[in-house]
C-alpha positions as a printed Julia matrix, in Angstrom:
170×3 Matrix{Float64}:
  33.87    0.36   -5.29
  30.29   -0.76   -3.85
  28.52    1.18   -1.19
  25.96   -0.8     1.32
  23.3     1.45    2.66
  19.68    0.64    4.09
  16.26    1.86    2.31
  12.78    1.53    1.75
  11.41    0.12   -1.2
   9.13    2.7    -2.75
   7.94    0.7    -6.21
   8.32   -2.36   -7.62
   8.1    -3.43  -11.11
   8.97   -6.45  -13.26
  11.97   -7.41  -11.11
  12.84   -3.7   -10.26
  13.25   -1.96   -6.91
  13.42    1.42   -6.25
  15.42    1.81   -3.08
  14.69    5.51   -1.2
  18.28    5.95    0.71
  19.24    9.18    2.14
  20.79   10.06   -1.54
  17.72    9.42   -3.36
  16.21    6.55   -5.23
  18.6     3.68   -6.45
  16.76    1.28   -9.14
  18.19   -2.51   -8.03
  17.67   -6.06   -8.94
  17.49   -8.68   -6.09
  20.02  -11.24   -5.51
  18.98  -14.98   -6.62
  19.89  -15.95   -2.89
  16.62  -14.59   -2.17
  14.46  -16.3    -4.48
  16.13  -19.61   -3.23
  15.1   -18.2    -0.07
  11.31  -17.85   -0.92
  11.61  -14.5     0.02
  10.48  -11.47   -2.67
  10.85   -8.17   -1.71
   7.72   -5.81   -1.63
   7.33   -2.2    -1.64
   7.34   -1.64    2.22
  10.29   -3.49    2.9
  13.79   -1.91    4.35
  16.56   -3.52    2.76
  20.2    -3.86    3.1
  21.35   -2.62   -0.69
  24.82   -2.65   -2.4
  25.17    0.19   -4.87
  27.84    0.19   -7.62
  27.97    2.79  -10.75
  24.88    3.87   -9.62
  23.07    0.72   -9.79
  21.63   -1.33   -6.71
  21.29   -4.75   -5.8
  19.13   -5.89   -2.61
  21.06   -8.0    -0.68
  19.06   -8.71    2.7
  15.08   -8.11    3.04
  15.19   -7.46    7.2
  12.2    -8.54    9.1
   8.59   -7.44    8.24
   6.34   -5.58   10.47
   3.9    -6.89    8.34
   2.71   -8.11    4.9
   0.39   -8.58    2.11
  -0.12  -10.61   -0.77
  -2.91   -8.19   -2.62
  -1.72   -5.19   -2.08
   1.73   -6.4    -2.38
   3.05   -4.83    0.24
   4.96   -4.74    3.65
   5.23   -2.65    6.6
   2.68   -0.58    6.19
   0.89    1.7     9.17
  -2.51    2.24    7.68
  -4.8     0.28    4.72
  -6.99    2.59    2.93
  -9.98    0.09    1.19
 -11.35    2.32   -1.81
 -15.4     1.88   -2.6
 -17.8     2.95   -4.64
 -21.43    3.19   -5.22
 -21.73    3.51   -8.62
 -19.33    2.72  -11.54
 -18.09    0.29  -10.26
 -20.25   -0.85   -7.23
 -17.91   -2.26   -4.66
 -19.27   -5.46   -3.11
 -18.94   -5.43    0.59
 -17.64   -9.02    1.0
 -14.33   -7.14   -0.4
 -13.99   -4.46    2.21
 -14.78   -7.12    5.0
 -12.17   -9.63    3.36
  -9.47   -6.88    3.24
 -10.46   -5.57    6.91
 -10.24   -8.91    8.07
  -6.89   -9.68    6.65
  -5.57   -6.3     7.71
  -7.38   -6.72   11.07
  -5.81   -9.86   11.66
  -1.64   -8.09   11.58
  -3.41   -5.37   13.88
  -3.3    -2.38   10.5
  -5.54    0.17   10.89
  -7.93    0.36    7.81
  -9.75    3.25    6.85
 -12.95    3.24    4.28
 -13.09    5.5     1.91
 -15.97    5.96   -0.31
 -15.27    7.92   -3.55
 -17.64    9.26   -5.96
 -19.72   10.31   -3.51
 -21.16   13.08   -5.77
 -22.5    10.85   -7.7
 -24.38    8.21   -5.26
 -23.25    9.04   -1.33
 -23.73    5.03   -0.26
 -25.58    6.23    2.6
 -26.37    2.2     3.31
 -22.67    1.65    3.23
 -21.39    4.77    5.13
 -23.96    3.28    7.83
 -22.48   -0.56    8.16
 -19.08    0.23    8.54
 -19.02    3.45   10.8
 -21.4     1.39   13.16
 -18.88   -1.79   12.48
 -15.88    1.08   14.06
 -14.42    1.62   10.93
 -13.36    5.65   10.09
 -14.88    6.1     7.09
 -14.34    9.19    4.51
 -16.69    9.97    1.8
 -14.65   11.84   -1.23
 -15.31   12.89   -4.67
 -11.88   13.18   -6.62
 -14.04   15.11   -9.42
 -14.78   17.76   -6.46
 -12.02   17.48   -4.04
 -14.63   16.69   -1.3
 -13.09   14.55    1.62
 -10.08   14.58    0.42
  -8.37   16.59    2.87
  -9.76   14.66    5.18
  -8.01   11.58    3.97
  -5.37   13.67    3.83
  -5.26   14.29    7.29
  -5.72   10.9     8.35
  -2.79    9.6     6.85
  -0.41   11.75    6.92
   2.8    10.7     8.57
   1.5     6.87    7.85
   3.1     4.38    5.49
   0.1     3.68    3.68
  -1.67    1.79    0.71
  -4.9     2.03   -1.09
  -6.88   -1.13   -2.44
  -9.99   -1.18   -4.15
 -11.88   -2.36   -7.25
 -10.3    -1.37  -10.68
 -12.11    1.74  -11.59
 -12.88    2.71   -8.08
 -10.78    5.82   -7.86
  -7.36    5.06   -5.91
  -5.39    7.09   -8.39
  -7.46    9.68   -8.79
């Protein structure tokens, strides 16, 4: 017998969705009927889900607050850009792309510049707080800042973008 509940989905990978329902996580595939139409799910999205023997299948992707092609994602409350001013060095014309595609679907985006214990990007830290942007200076090595990021998005759907290297997992 199949259930139909409502989620969020929390991951996506290779054609995999993990659904958070009040249960838990259900792992699903999404039905063709989507692809036909043009519509892939993203992690963000709250979708109508069918669950049978314990495995899912996304039925319905319901309307989008919001979305992005890179991050991948939908319905998000906040964008946190990760930079850097040393290993990698972030150019700016990345954080202003991002802000202005985030900018333009009205998401908050927050700067925040890791590995500040290494080089503190004064130059950086300058531009953008007098541009209006909150920006939060963090060394994962030290912890610095990062209760203050923390803090800021707590309660917030959020995703991190940034350079390869730049510290988003950390």
């Amino acid at each position: 017998m199949s259930k139909k509940e409502t989620g969020r989905i929390v991951r996506s990978l290779s054609g995999f969705y993990d659904v958070r329902v009040p249960e838990g996580i259900v792992t699903c595939r999404a039905r063709g009927i989507l692809r036909k139409e043009n519509c892939t799910p993203l992690t963000g999205d709250l979708v109508e889900i069918t669950v049978e023997r314990g495995k899912g299948m996304v039925e319905k992707v319901l309307p989008r607050s919001n979305s992005f092609v890179r991050p991948a994602v939908a319905n998000i409350d906040a964008l946190v850009v990760f930079a850097a001013n040393v290993n990698p060095v972030t150019e700016p014309y990345l954080i202003d792309r991002v802000a202005a595609i985030a900018g333009d679907q009205e998401v908050p985006v927050y700067l925040c510049i890791n590995k500040c214990d290494l080089d503190p990007a004064i130059d950086l830290v300058k531009i953008y707080e007098s541009a209006g942007f909150p920006v939060i200076c963090t060394s994962a090595e030290t912890g610095e800042g990062v209760e203050k990021l923390r803090s800021l998005i707590k309660g917030k759907l959020t995703a991190f973008t940034g350079n390869s290297g730049v510290g988003k997992s950390s």
